XYZ file of C-alpha atoms in Angstrom:
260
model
C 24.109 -11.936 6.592
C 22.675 -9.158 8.403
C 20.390 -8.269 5.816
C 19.359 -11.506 5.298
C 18.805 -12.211 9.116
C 16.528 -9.264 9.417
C 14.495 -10.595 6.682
C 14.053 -13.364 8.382
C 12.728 -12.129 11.427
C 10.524 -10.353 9.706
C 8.788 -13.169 7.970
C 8.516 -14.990 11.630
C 7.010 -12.050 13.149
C 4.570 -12.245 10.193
C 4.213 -16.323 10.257
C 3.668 -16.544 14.187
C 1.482 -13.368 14.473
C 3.709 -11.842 16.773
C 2.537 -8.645 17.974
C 4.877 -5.510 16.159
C 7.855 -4.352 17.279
C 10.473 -1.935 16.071
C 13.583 -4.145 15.213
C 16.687 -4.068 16.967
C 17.767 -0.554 17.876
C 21.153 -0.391 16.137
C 20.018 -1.874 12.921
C 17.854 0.861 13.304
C 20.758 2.945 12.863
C 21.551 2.410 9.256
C 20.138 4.175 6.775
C 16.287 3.764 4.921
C 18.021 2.240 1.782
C 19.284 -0.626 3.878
C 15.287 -1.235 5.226
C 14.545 -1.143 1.420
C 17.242 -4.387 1.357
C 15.610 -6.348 4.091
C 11.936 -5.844 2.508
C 14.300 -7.019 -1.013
C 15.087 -10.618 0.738
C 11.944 -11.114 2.434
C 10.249 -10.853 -0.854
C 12.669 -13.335 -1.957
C 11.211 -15.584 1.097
C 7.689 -14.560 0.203
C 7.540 -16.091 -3.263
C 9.418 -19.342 -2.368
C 6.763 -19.386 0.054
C 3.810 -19.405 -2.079
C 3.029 -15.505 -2.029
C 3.190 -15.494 -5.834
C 4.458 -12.548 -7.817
C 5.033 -9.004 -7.504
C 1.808 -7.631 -9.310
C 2.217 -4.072 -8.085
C 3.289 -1.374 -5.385
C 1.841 0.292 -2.845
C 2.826 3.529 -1.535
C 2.080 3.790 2.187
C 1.454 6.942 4.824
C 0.900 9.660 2.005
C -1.419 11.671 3.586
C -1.166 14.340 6.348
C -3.991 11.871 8.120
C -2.059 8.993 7.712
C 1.399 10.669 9.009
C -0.618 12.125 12.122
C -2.034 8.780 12.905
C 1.264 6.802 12.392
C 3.783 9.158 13.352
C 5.764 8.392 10.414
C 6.852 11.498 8.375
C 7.132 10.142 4.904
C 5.963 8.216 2.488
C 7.141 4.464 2.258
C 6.768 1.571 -0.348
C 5.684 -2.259 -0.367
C 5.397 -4.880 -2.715
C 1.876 -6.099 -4.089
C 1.680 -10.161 -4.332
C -0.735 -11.870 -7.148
C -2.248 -14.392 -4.651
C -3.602 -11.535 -2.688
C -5.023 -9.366 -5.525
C -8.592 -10.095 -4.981
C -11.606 -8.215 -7.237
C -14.605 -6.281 -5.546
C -17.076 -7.789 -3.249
C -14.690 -10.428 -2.430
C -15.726 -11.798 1.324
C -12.338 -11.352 3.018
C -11.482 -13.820 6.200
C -10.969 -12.074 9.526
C -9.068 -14.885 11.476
C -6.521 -15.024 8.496
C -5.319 -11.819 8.865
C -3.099 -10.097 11.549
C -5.425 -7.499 12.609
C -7.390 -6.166 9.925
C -6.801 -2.282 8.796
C -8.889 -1.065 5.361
C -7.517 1.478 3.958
C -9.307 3.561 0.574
C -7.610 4.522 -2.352
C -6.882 5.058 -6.218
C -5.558 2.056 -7.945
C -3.803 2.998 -11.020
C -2.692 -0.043 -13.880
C 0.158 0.755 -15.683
C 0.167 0.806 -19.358
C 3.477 1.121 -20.243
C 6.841 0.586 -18.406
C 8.573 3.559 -16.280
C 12.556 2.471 -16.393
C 15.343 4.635 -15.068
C 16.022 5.728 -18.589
C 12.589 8.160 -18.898
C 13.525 9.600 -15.712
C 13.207 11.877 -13.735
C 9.333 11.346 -13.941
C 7.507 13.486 -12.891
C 3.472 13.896 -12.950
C 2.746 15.099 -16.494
C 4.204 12.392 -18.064
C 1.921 9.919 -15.960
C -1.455 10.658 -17.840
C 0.006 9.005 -21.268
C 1.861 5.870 -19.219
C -1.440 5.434 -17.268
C -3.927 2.755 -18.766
C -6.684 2.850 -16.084
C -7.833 4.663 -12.778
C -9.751 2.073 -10.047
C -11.166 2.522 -6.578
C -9.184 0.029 -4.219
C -9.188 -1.196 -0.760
C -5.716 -1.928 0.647
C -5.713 -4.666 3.286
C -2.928 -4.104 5.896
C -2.143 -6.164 8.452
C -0.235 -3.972 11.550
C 0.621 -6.581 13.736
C -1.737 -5.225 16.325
C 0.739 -2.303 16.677
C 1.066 0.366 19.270
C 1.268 3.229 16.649
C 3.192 5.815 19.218
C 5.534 3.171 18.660
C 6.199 2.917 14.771
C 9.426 3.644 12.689
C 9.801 4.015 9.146
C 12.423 1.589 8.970
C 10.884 -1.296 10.637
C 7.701 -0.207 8.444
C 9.601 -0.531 5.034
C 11.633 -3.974 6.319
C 8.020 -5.494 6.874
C 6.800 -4.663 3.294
C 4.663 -1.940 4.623
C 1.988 -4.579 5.917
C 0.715 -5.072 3.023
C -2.112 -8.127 2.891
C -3.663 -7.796 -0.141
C -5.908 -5.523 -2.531
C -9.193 -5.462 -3.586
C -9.866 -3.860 -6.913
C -13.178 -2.015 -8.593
C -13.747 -1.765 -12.066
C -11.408 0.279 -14.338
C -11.944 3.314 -15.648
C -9.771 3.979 -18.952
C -11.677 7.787 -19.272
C -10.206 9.679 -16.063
C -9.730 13.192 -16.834
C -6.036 14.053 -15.127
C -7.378 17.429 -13.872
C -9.964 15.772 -11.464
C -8.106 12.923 -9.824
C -6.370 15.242 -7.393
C -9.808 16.841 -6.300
C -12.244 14.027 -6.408
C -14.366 13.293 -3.157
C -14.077 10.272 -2.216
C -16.572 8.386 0.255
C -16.812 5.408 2.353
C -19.840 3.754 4.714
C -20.038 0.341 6.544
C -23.383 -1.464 6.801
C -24.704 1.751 4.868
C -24.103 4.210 7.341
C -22.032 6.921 6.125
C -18.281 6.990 7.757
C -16.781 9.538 6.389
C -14.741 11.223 3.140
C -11.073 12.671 2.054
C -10.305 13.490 -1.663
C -7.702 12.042 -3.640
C -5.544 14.600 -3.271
C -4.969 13.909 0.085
C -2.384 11.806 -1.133
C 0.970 13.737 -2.139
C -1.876 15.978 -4.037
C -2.403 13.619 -6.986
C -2.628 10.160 -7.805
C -0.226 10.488 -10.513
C 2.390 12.229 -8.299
C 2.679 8.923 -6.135
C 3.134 6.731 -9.501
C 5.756 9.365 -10.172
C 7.393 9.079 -6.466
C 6.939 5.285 -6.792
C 8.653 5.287 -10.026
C 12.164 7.653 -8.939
C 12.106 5.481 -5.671
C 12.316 1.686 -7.729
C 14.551 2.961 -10.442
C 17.008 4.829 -7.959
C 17.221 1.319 -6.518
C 17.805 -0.587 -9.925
C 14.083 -1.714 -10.054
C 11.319 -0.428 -12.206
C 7.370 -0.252 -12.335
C 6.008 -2.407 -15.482
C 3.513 -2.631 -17.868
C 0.038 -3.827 -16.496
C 1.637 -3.677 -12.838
C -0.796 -2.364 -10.243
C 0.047 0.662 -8.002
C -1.828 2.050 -4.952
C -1.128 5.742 -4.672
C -1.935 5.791 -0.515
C -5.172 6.278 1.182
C -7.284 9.298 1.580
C -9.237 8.791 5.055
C -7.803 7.089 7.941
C -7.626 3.164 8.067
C -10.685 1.498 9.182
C -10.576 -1.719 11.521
C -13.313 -3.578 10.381
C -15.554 -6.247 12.617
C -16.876 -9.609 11.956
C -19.917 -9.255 9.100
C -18.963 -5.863 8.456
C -19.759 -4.561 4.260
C -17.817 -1.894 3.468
C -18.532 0.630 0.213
C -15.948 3.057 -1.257
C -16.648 5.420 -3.689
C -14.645 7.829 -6.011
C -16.513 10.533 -7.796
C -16.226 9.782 -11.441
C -14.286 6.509 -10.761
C -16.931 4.325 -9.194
C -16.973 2.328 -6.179
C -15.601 -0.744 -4.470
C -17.156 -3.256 -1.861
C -15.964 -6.209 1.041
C -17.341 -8.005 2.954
C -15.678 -8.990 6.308
């Protein structure tokens, strides 16, 4: 009942666009596995409410950037929903999101199942399971948050904000040794804003997918064939304004564009 309860909170703080807050202090207590059950239900609630499916995972606050900005000191995992999987130069809608944060990373698409059984995984597996590499936008919604004021349990019990993902073009010839050092690049309105590498995040793509994989299958879940996951962002997110275009490019992967 608890569980369920918390859930449900969730989804109204995320229905009525109320501004974040921690949740209550002594749920707070328990331990991160029991966050992991609350985002469980409210994906449950999700669905029946016309979210779709679970296409993919996302892997949030990866990078030293993203811990220093958030003040959460590990990484954390959400859900991906097919309604909000959305390919590039899609024109995204400010006034239906919850405050708008871009965030820029590699997209990998699984090409083969990871199930409890092939664990441990670990990162040299990853470059035979892996079908395709993609630059990707992740579209969080914080909830307008104070971030001197965020918790990873509250984080993980809200699905990691996750709104959405917008997708470049695959790229089925990465070469494993260069996705943990490639620059990557982003401008708005063609100005240059600034650049990270992909190893920014937990130093390689494929050590996320790995990290992703131990995390679902330790919890009776797995990542599946064709399933989408987002391996955390390199640079800082970006709050984007009204009429904003945003470019992000990946050397030897391509690039990805919105428009706001």
């Amino acid at each position: 009942d608890t569980i369920d309860a918390a859930a449900r909170t969730c989804l109204d703080m995320y229905r009525t666009r109320t501004r974040y807050q921690p949740l209550d202090a002594a749920l707070r207590t328990a331990p991160l596995d029991d966050a992991y059950r609350i985002q469980d239900a409210l994906h449950q609630l999700m669905m029946a409410g016309g979210r779709g499916t679970i296409a993919g995972w996302k892997i949030a606050v990866t990078s030293k950037a993203m811990q220093q900005m958030t003040g959460v000191d590990r990484p954390v995992a959400g859900a991906i929903f097919s309604t909000v999987v959305l390919p590039s130069g899609a024109r995204v809608d400010l006034s239906a999101y919850h405050h708008l944060g871009v965030e820029f990373e590699v997209a990998v698409r699984l090409g083969d199942d990871l199930p409890a059984s092939g664990g441990p995984w670990t990162r040299p597996p990853m470059a035979d399971r892996v079908a395709a590499c993609l630059p990707a936008f992740e579209l969080v919604e914080d909830g307008d948050a104070d971030y001197k004021n965020l918790d990873a349990f509250t984080l993980v019990a809200q699905n990691t904000w996750n709104g959405g993902v917008v997708l470049g073009a695959p790229v089925t010839t990465f070469r494993n040794g260069n996705l943990g050092t490639a620059v990557t690049r982003f401008s708005v309105n063609g100005e240059a804003g600034g650049q990270g590498k992909t190893g920014d995040a937990l130093g390689h793509p494929f050590e996320a997918v790995a990290w992703l994989a131990n995390l679902l299958n330790g919890r009776g879940r797995m990542l599946g064939r064709d399933m989408i996951v987002m391996t955390g962002s390199s640079i800082t997110t970006k709050f984007p304004a009204r009429g904003d275009r945003i470019r992000f490019a990946i050397d030897g992967l391509g690039e990805v564009s919105l428009e706001v």
